[in-house]
Amino acid sequence: MAKEKKANVLSNAYGASMEKIVSLAKRRGFVYPSSEIYGGLAATWDYGPLGVALKNNIQNIWWREMIRMNDNIVGLDAAIMMHPKTWEASGHVENFTDPLVDCKKCKTRFREDKLDPQAIADKKCPECGGELTEPRQFNLMFTTHLGPVQDHGSVVYLRPETAQGIFVNFKNVVDTSRVNIPFGIAQVGKAFRNEITTKNFIFRTCEFEQMEMQFFVKPGTEDEWFETWKTKRMDYYYNKLGILPENLRFHQHGEDELAHYAKDAYDVEYQYPFGWEEQEGIHSRTDFDLSRHGEFCGKEINYLDPQDNSRYIPYVIETSAGLTRSVLVCLMDAYEEQDLGEDSRGNKDIRTVLHLHPNVAPITVAVLPLVKKDGLAELAKDIEMELREDYETFYDKSGAIGRRYRRMDEIGTPFCVTIDYDTKESKDQTITLRFRDSMEQVRIPRSDLAARIKLEIKNYTRQA
Ligand code: ATP
């Protein structure tokens, strides 16, 4: 196998600063500051052509793993605005608050629960040492008005999580789908929280997307299902999104973190440059949600088990992941700068590469004619059109081939196909298939290409 150069890793995801990721995301069209022509809006971001492709790929894998790969999980897409009673029943009106403290000197606002315990004990601002105010409880739900009259009665909330849409539709799904407990309902959608501190790029924003699944089980079986879902969800991060195992861990909620109704809760945490932070919550929620909605709507929400004719309020195991936060995890984890020694002019040769799993990479295959003339461009286009049936492709005919490879490395394209004179002249039209991670190249007949890429994706393991 031919190989371009030997790589020494300079900086990986963990060592990469957030500025580098933000800059790459902007430069290559993953994520832009929102309404930038007007100076932007604090902590709001738009997903560009590559960003939306990455986000859609993550969402599609999640959906596939939930809905297609499980007989007993069905999908749902509930409205963002729900009856205000939903949020009384769920406890959000009363309890969905963060303790807010302000610095009297520099006016910076903090979430008290995220401050260093020493700073709280001293009541000193970590930014400037100024005095901090007493904490005030601040509700994170955004309100708006439904209808033309803005009175108290028209207030509705933008949902702060997608889960409640699932609970209020439990009965509808049972009555209209052929599901029996244990079964799950999965949903992906926008959620809104008026976060006090939005920082770290798309990690914490006021408008974001969640991928949530509520799994309804018979009381008494919840511990078993909790373990099953913990295993399945971690496996998804390792094997479907290709996140490095050393950057993932479980964090079990302690007594002080656990909601009063919850039996157990684990977070899947990712190791960011700014520390370990939650990526997904896996919660054993008892019958709290369905019981509360039953109480507030005035009719118990229960389930008649056809197996033994018993009637009960199901228990819930919830898996609640951030979609937009997953985009950040994929980008950070994939990022690497490599020292490739010297280039042909004697300059330091640094390669920036995103080791994105082929499942999530915005472009799977780039097709590159070595030169434009002598019919190579047309032949390359023809090969690209053929691959388009199965893969997200990109055709690029301009610039030195090495530079074109690097442009693809930087956006995480796992495979490049190069078309040269041998392709045109050889009987079986051999092409060069180049692998992003290893920079190795193999020469194979055109007819083997689509199947070879399929196999490479199936067997993909990340190489430094
Ligand atoms: P945190 O402690 O980080 O505020 P949380 O415990 O409030 O998170 P959950 O309510 O469990 O989060 O939400 C489930 C998932 O939704 C989180 O694991 C995270 O991936 C995502 N999420 C929550 N809030 C935000 C936000 N403001 N911006 C982006 N993603 C978010």
Coordinates of C-alpha atoms and ligand atoms in Angstrom, one line a residue:
M1 CA 0.0 0.0 0.0
A2 CA 1.3 3.4 -0.9
K3 CA 1.3 6.1 1.9
E4 CA 1.8 9.8 1.5
K5 CA 3.7 10.6 4.7
K6 CA 4.2 9.5 8.3
A7 CA 2.2 11.5 10.8
N8 CA 3.1 12.6 14.3
V9 CA 0.1 13.8 16.3
L10 CA 0.6 17.4 17.5
S11 CA -2.7 18.1 19.1
N12 CA -5.8 16.0 19.5
A13 CA -9.4 16.7 20.5
Y14 CA -8.6 17.1 24.1
G15 CA -5.6 19.3 23.5
A16 CA -7.4 21.4 20.9
S17 CA -8.6 24.8 22.0
M18 CA -12.2 25.7 21.5
E19 CA -11.1 28.6 19.4
K20 CA -9.6 26.3 16.8
I21 CA -12.8 24.3 16.6
V22 CA -14.9 27.4 16.3
S23 CA -12.6 28.8 13.6
L24 CA -12.6 25.6 11.6
A25 CA -16.4 25.3 11.9
K26 CA -16.9 28.8 10.6
R27 CA -14.2 28.6 7.9
R28 CA -15.5 25.4 6.4
G29 CA -19.2 26.0 6.8
F30 CA -20.1 23.8 9.7
V31 CA -21.4 26.4 12.2
Y32 CA -21.8 30.2 11.8
P33 CA -22.7 32.8 14.4
S34 CA -26.4 33.5 13.9
S35 CA -27.6 36.7 12.2
E36 CA -23.9 37.7 11.8
I37 CA -24.6 40.5 9.4
Y38 CA -26.3 42.3 12.3
G39 CA -23.5 41.6 14.7
G40 CA -24.8 38.2 15.8
L41 CA -27.1 37.3 18.7
A42 CA -25.6 36.0 21.9
A43 CA -25.1 32.3 22.0
T44 CA -27.1 31.5 18.9
W45 CA -25.6 29.6 16.0
D46 CA -26.6 28.5 12.5
Y47 CA -25.6 25.2 11.0
G48 CA -24.0 25.7 7.5
P49 CA -23.9 23.2 4.7
L50 CA -21.5 20.8 6.3
G51 CA -22.9 21.3 9.8
V52 CA -26.5 20.5 8.9
A53 CA -25.2 17.4 7.1
L54 CA -23.3 16.3 10.2
K55 CA -26.3 17.0 12.4
N56 CA -28.7 15.1 10.1
N57 CA -26.3 12.1 10.0
I58 CA -26.2 12.0 13.8
Q59 CA -29.9 12.3 14.0
N60 CA -30.4 9.6 11.4
I61 CA -28.1 7.1 13.2
W62 CA -29.9 7.7 16.5
W63 CA -33.3 7.3 14.8
R64 CA -32.1 4.1 13.1
E65 CA -30.7 2.7 16.3
M66 CA -33.9 3.4 18.2
I67 CA -36.7 2.8 15.7
R68 CA -35.4 0.5 13.0
M69 CA -33.2 -1.7 15.2
N70 CA -35.8 -2.2 17.9
D71 CA -39.1 -3.9 17.3
N72 CA -40.7 -2.2 20.3
I73 CA -39.8 1.5 19.8
V74 CA -42.0 3.9 17.8
G75 CA -41.5 7.5 16.7
L76 CA -43.3 10.7 17.5
D77 CA -43.1 14.4 16.6
A78 CA -45.0 16.5 19.1
A79 CA -45.6 20.3 19.0
I80 CA -43.2 22.7 20.5
M81 CA -46.0 24.6 22.2
M82 CA -48.0 22.6 24.6
H83 CA -50.9 23.2 27.0
P84 CA -49.5 25.2 29.9
K85 CA -50.8 22.6 32.3
T86 CA -48.2 20.2 30.9
W87 CA -45.5 22.2 32.6
E88 CA -47.3 22.5 35.9
A89 CA -47.7 18.7 35.9
S90 CA -44.1 18.1 35.0
G91 CA -42.9 20.4 37.8
H92 CA -41.2 22.8 35.4
V93 CA -43.2 25.9 36.4
E94 CA -42.3 25.4 40.0
N95 CA -38.9 23.8 39.9
F96 CA -37.1 24.4 36.5
T97 CA -35.0 27.1 38.0
D98 CA -31.3 27.8 38.3
P99 CA -29.7 29.7 41.2
L100 CA -28.4 33.0 39.7
V101 CA -25.7 35.2 41.3
D102 CA -24.4 38.5 39.9
C103 CA -21.0 40.1 40.5
K104 CA -21.7 43.6 41.9
K105 CA -18.5 44.9 40.4
C106 CA -18.1 43.4 36.8
K107 CA -21.8 42.5 36.5
T108 CA -21.0 39.0 35.2
R109 CA -23.8 36.5 35.9
F110 CA -23.1 33.0 37.1
R111 CA -25.1 29.8 37.9
E112 CA -24.3 29.3 41.6
D113 CA -24.3 25.5 41.2
K114 CA -21.6 25.7 38.6
L115 CA -19.2 27.9 40.6
D116 CA -16.2 26.6 42.4
P117 CA -17.4 25.8 46.1
Q118 CA -14.6 28.0 47.3
A119 CA -15.8 31.0 45.3
I120 CA -19.3 30.4 46.8
A121 CA -17.9 30.2 50.4
D122 CA -15.9 33.4 49.9
K123 CA -18.8 35.0 47.9
K124 CA -16.1 36.3 45.5
C125 CA -16.4 36.7 41.7
P126 CA -14.1 34.2 39.9
E127 CA -13.5 36.8 37.2
C128 CA -12.6 39.9 39.1
G129 CA -12.8 39.1 42.8
G130 CA -15.8 41.4 43.3
E131 CA -18.7 40.7 45.7
L132 CA -21.4 38.3 44.6
T133 CA -25.1 38.9 45.2
E134 CA -27.3 36.4 47.1
P135 CA -28.7 33.7 44.8
R136 CA -32.1 34.2 43.1
Q137 CA -34.1 31.4 41.5
F138 CA -34.5 32.0 37.8
N139 CA -37.0 30.0 35.7
L140 CA -35.4 28.8 32.5
M141 CA -38.6 28.5 30.4
F142 CA -39.3 31.0 27.6
T143 CA -42.8 32.3 27.5
T144 CA -44.8 33.6 24.5
H145 CA -48.4 34.4 23.8
L146 CA -50.8 32.3 21.8
G147 CA -53.5 34.4 20.0
P148 CA -53.8 38.1 19.4
V149 CA -54.4 39.2 23.0
Q150 CA -51.4 39.2 25.3
D151 CA -53.1 38.6 28.6
H152 CA -52.2 36.2 31.3
G153 CA -54.5 33.5 29.9
S154 CA -52.7 33.4 26.5
V155 CA -49.2 32.6 28.0
V156 CA -47.6 29.5 26.6
Y157 CA -44.1 28.1 27.0
L158 CA -41.6 27.0 24.5
R159 CA -40.9 23.5 25.5
P160 CA -37.7 23.1 27.6
E161 CA -37.5 19.4 26.7
T162 CA -39.1 17.1 24.2
A163 CA -40.0 14.4 26.8
Q164 CA -43.3 15.8 27.9
G165 CA -44.7 15.5 24.3
I166 CA -44.1 11.8 24.7
F167 CA -45.8 11.4 28.1
V168 CA -49.0 13.3 27.1
N169 CA -49.2 11.1 24.0
F170 CA -48.7 7.8 25.9
K171 CA -52.4 6.8 25.7
N172 CA -52.7 7.8 22.0
V173 CA -49.8 5.6 21.1
V174 CA -51.0 2.6 23.1
D175 CA -54.5 3.0 21.5
T176 CA -53.4 3.4 17.9
S177 CA -50.1 1.4 17.6
R178 CA -49.7 -2.3 18.2
V179 CA -47.3 -1.8 21.1
N180 CA -47.2 -3.7 24.3
I181 CA -45.1 -3.0 27.3
P182 CA -42.1 -3.0 27.4
F183 CA -42.0 -0.4 24.6
G184 CA -40.5 3.0 23.8
I185 CA -41.4 6.2 22.1
A186 CA -38.6 8.2 20.5
Q187 CA -38.6 11.9 19.4
V188 CA -36.1 14.4 18.1
G189 CA -36.8 18.1 18.2
K190 CA -36.0 21.6 19.3
A191 CA -36.0 22.6 23.0
F192 CA -35.5 26.1 24.5
R193 CA -34.0 27.2 27.8
N194 CA -33.2 30.7 28.9
E195 CA -29.8 29.6 30.1
I196 CA -28.0 32.0 32.5
T197 CA -24.5 31.2 31.2
T198 CA -24.2 30.3 27.6
K199 CA -20.6 29.6 26.6
N200 CA -18.4 27.1 24.9
F201 CA -19.8 27.5 21.4
I202 CA -22.7 25.1 20.8
F203 CA -22.3 23.3 24.1
R204 CA -24.9 25.3 26.0
T205 CA -27.3 27.4 24.0
C206 CA -30.8 28.7 24.5
E207 CA -32.2 27.0 21.4
F208 CA -31.0 23.4 20.9
E209 CA -32.1 20.0 19.8
Q210 CA -32.7 16.9 21.8
M211 CA -33.0 13.2 21.0
E212 CA -35.2 11.6 23.7
M213 CA -36.6 8.1 24.2
Q214 CA -39.0 7.1 26.9
F215 CA -39.1 3.4 27.6
F216 CA -42.2 2.2 29.4
V217 CA -41.8 -0.9 31.6
K218 CA -43.7 -3.0 34.1
P219 CA -42.9 -1.9 37.7
G220 CA -40.4 -4.3 39.1
T221 CA -38.5 -4.7 35.8
E222 CA -37.0 -1.2 35.7
D223 CA -33.6 -2.1 37.1
E224 CA -33.0 -4.6 34.4
W225 CA -34.1 -2.2 31.6
F226 CA -32.0 0.6 33.1
E227 CA -28.9 -1.6 32.8
T228 CA -29.8 -2.6 29.3
W229 CA -30.2 1.0 28.2
K230 CA -27.0 2.1 29.9
T231 CA -25.1 -0.5 27.9
K232 CA -26.8 0.3 24.6
R233 CA -26.3 4.0 24.8
M234 CA -22.6 3.8 25.6
D235 CA -22.2 1.3 22.8
Y236 CA -23.8 3.8 20.4
Y237 CA -21.2 6.5 21.3
Y238 CA -18.3 4.1 20.8
N239 CA -19.4 2.1 17.8
K240 CA -21.9 4.2 15.9
L241 CA -20.5 7.7 16.4
G242 CA -16.9 6.5 16.8
I243 CA -16.1 8.6 19.9
L244 CA -12.9 7.6 21.6
P245 CA -13.6 5.5 24.7
E246 CA -11.1 7.4 26.8
N247 CA -13.2 10.6 26.3
L248 CA -16.4 9.0 27.6
R249 CA -17.5 7.9 31.1
F250 CA -20.5 7.4 33.2
H251 CA -21.3 9.6 36.1
Q252 CA -23.9 8.4 38.6
H253 CA -26.0 11.0 40.2
G254 CA -25.4 11.4 44.0
E255 CA -28.2 11.9 46.5
D256 CA -27.9 15.7 46.1
E257 CA -28.3 15.5 42.3
L258 CA -31.1 12.9 42.1
A259 CA -34.7 14.2 41.6
H260 CA -37.0 13.2 44.5
Y261 CA -39.0 10.8 42.3
A262 CA -36.0 9.3 40.5
K263 CA -34.7 5.8 41.4
D264 CA -31.4 6.1 39.7
A265 CA -29.7 8.3 37.1
Y266 CA -26.4 8.2 35.1
D267 CA -25.0 10.8 32.8
V268 CA -22.9 9.9 29.8
E269 CA -20.1 12.5 30.1
Y270 CA -17.6 13.7 27.5
Q271 CA -14.2 15.0 28.3
Y272 CA -14.0 18.5 26.9
P273 CA -11.0 20.8 27.2
F274 CA -13.1 22.6 29.8
G275 CA -13.7 19.4 31.8
W276 CA -16.1 16.4 32.0
E277 CA -19.6 17.5 31.0
E278 CA -23.0 15.8 30.4
Q279 CA -23.8 14.6 26.9
E280 CA -26.8 12.4 27.8
G281 CA -28.9 11.5 30.8
I282 CA -30.2 8.0 31.4
H283 CA -32.8 8.1 34.1
S284 CA -35.0 5.6 36.0
R285 CA -38.0 7.9 36.6
T286 CA -40.5 5.5 38.3
D287 CA -44.2 6.3 37.4
F288 CA -43.8 10.0 38.3
D289 CA -44.5 11.5 34.9
L290 CA -47.6 9.5 33.9
S291 CA -49.0 9.8 37.5
R292 CA -48.6 13.5 37.5
H293 CA -50.2 14.0 34.1
G294 CA -53.0 11.7 35.2
E295 CA -53.5 13.9 38.3
F296 CA -53.5 17.1 36.4
C297 CA -55.8 16.0 33.5
G298 CA -58.1 14.4 35.9
K299 CA -58.0 10.8 34.5
E300 CA -55.4 8.2 35.6
I301 CA -53.1 7.2 32.7
N302 CA -52.6 3.5 33.1
Y303 CA -52.0 0.4 31.1
L304 CA -53.9 -2.9 30.9
D305 CA -51.3 -5.6 30.5
P306 CA -52.7 -8.3 28.1
Q307 CA -50.3 -10.9 29.5
D308 CA -51.9 -11.1 33.0
N309 CA -54.7 -8.6 32.8
S310 CA -53.1 -6.5 35.5
R311 CA -53.6 -2.7 35.3
Y312 CA -50.7 -0.4 36.4
I313 CA -49.0 2.9 35.7
P314 CA -45.9 2.0 33.8
Y315 CA -42.4 3.0 35.0
V316 CA -40.1 4.9 32.7
I317 CA -36.5 4.6 31.7
E318 CA -35.5 7.7 29.8
T319 CA -32.5 8.3 27.5
S320 CA -32.1 12.0 26.8
A321 CA -29.3 13.1 24.5
G322 CA -28.4 16.5 23.1
L323 CA -28.2 16.5 19.3
T324 CA -26.6 19.9 18.9
R325 CA -24.2 19.0 21.7
S326 CA -23.4 15.7 19.8
V327 CA -22.3 17.8 16.9
L328 CA -19.7 19.5 19.2
V329 CA -18.6 16.1 20.7
C330 CA -18.1 14.7 17.2
L331 CA -16.1 17.7 16.0
M332 CA -14.0 17.9 19.1
D333 CA -13.3 14.3 19.3
A334 CA -12.3 14.0 15.7
Y335 CA -10.0 17.0 15.6
E336 CA -6.3 16.4 15.2
E337 CA -3.3 18.4 14.0
Q338 CA -0.4 16.3 12.7
D339 CA 3.2 17.1 12.0
L340 CA 4.1 15.5 8.7
G341 CA 7.7 16.8 8.6
E342 CA 8.7 19.1 5.8
D343 CA 6.9 19.8 2.5
S344 CA 8.7 19.9 -0.9
R345 CA 9.7 23.5 -0.3
G346 CA 11.2 22.7 3.1
N347 CA 8.4 24.3 5.1
K348 CA 6.8 22.6 8.1
D349 CA 3.9 20.5 6.9
I350 CA 1.0 20.4 9.3
R351 CA -2.1 18.5 8.5
T352 CA -5.4 19.3 10.2
V353 CA -7.7 16.3 10.0
L354 CA -11.1 15.4 11.4
H355 CA -11.3 11.7 12.1
L356 CA -15.1 11.6 11.8
H357 CA -16.7 8.2 11.7
P358 CA -17.8 7.6 8.1
N359 CA -21.4 7.2 9.5
V360 CA -21.4 10.9 10.4
A361 CA -19.0 12.5 8.0
P362 CA -20.8 15.2 5.9
I363 CA -19.2 13.9 2.7
T364 CA -18.3 10.2 2.4
V365 CA -16.4 10.1 -0.9
A366 CA -14.6 12.9 -2.8
V367 CA -13.9 12.2 -6.5
L368 CA -10.9 14.0 -7.9
P369 CA -9.6 13.9 -11.5
L370 CA -5.8 14.2 -11.5
V371 CA -6.1 16.8 -14.3
K372 CA -9.1 18.4 -16.0
K373 CA -8.0 17.7 -19.6
D374 CA -8.0 14.6 -21.8
G375 CA -11.4 13.4 -20.7
L376 CA -10.4 12.8 -17.1
A377 CA -12.8 15.3 -15.7
E378 CA -15.7 13.7 -17.6
L379 CA -14.7 10.2 -16.5
A380 CA -14.4 11.4 -12.8
K381 CA -17.8 13.0 -13.0
D382 CA -19.3 9.8 -14.4
I383 CA -17.8 7.8 -11.5
E384 CA -19.1 10.4 -9.0
M385 CA -22.6 10.1 -10.4
E386 CA -22.5 6.4 -10.0
L387 CA -21.3 6.7 -6.3
R388 CA -24.0 9.2 -5.6
E389 CA -26.6 6.5 -5.6
D390 CA -25.2 5.2 -2.3
Y391 CA -23.0 7.9 -0.8
E392 CA -22.8 11.6 -0.1
T393 CA -20.2 12.6 -2.7
F394 CA -18.2 15.7 -3.7
Y395 CA -16.5 16.4 -7.0
D396 CA -13.4 18.7 -7.0
K397 CA -11.3 19.2 -10.1
S398 CA -9.2 22.2 -9.2
G399 CA -5.9 22.6 -7.5
A400 CA -2.9 20.4 -6.8
I401 CA -4.0 16.9 -5.8
G402 CA -2.3 17.1 -2.4
R403 CA -4.1 20.3 -1.6
R404 CA -7.4 18.7 -2.6
Y405 CA -6.7 15.8 -0.2
R406 CA -6.0 18.2 2.6
R407 CA -9.2 20.1 2.0
M408 CA -11.1 16.9 2.4
D409 CA -9.1 15.8 5.5
E410 CA -10.0 19.1 7.2
I411 CA -13.7 18.4 6.9
G412 CA -13.4 14.7 7.7
T413 CA -14.1 13.1 4.3
P414 CA -13.0 9.5 4.9
F415 CA -12.4 8.4 1.3
C416 CA -10.9 10.1 -1.8
V417 CA -11.0 8.6 -5.2
T418 CA -8.5 9.8 -7.8
I419 CA -8.9 9.3 -11.5
D420 CA -5.8 9.4 -13.7
Y421 CA -4.5 8.4 -17.1
D422 CA -4.3 4.7 -16.0
T423 CA -8.0 4.9 -15.1
K424 CA -8.8 6.0 -18.7
E425 CA -6.4 3.6 -20.3
S426 CA -6.6 0.4 -18.2
K427 CA -9.1 -2.4 -19.2
D428 CA -10.9 -2.4 -15.8
Q429 CA -10.5 1.4 -15.3
T430 CA -8.5 1.2 -12.1
I431 CA -8.8 4.1 -9.7
T432 CA -6.9 5.2 -6.5
L433 CA -8.8 4.9 -3.3
R434 CA -7.1 7.1 -0.6
F435 CA -7.9 6.7 3.1
R436 CA -8.1 9.8 5.3
D437 CA -6.8 8.5 8.6
S438 CA -3.8 6.5 7.4
M439 CA -3.2 8.5 4.1
E440 CA -2.7 5.1 2.5
Q441 CA -3.7 4.5 -1.1
V442 CA -4.8 1.4 -3.0
R443 CA -5.4 0.8 -6.6
I444 CA -8.6 -1.1 -7.4
P445 CA -10.9 -1.6 -10.4
R446 CA -13.8 0.8 -10.8
S447 CA -16.3 -2.0 -10.5
D448 CA -15.1 -2.9 -7.0
L449 CA -15.3 0.7 -5.7
A450 CA -18.8 1.0 -4.2
A451 CA -18.5 -2.4 -2.5
R452 CA -15.1 -1.7 -1.1
I453 CA -16.2 1.6 0.4
K454 CA -19.2 -0.2 2.0
L455 CA -16.9 -2.8 3.5
E456 CA -14.5 -0.1 4.8
I457 CA -17.3 1.7 6.5
K458 CA -18.6 -1.4 8.1
N459 CA -15.1 -2.3 9.4
Y460 CA -14.1 1.2 10.3
T461 CA -11.9 1.8 13.3
R462 CA -10.2 5.0 13.8
Q463 CA -6.5 5.2 13.1
A464 CA -4.3 8.0 14.5
Ligands
ATP1 P1 -26.9 20.6 32.1 O1 -26.6 20.0 33.5 O2 -25.7 20.5 31.2 O3 -27.6 21.9 32.1 P2 -29.3 19.1 32.0 O4 -29.1 18.0 33.1 O5 -30.2 20.2 32.4 O6 -27.9 19.5 31.4 P3 -31.1 17.5 30.6 O7 -32.3 18.2 31.0 O8 -30.9 16.1 31.1 O9 -29.8 18.4 30.7 O10 -31.1 17.4 29.0 C1 -30.7 16.3 28.2 C2 -29.6 16.7 27.3 O11 -30.0 17.8 26.5 C3 -28.3 17.0 27.9 O12 -27.5 15.9 28.2 C4 -27.6 17.9 26.9 O13 -27.0 17.0 25.9 C5 -28.8 18.5 26.2 N1 -28.9 19.9 26.7 C6 -29.5 20.4 27.8 N2 -29.5 21.7 27.9 C7 -28.8 22.1 26.8 C8 -28.4 23.4 26.3 N3 -28.8 24.5 26.9 N4 -27.8 23.5 25.1 C9 -27.5 22.4 24.4 N5 -27.8 21.1 24.8 C10 -28.5 21.0 26.0

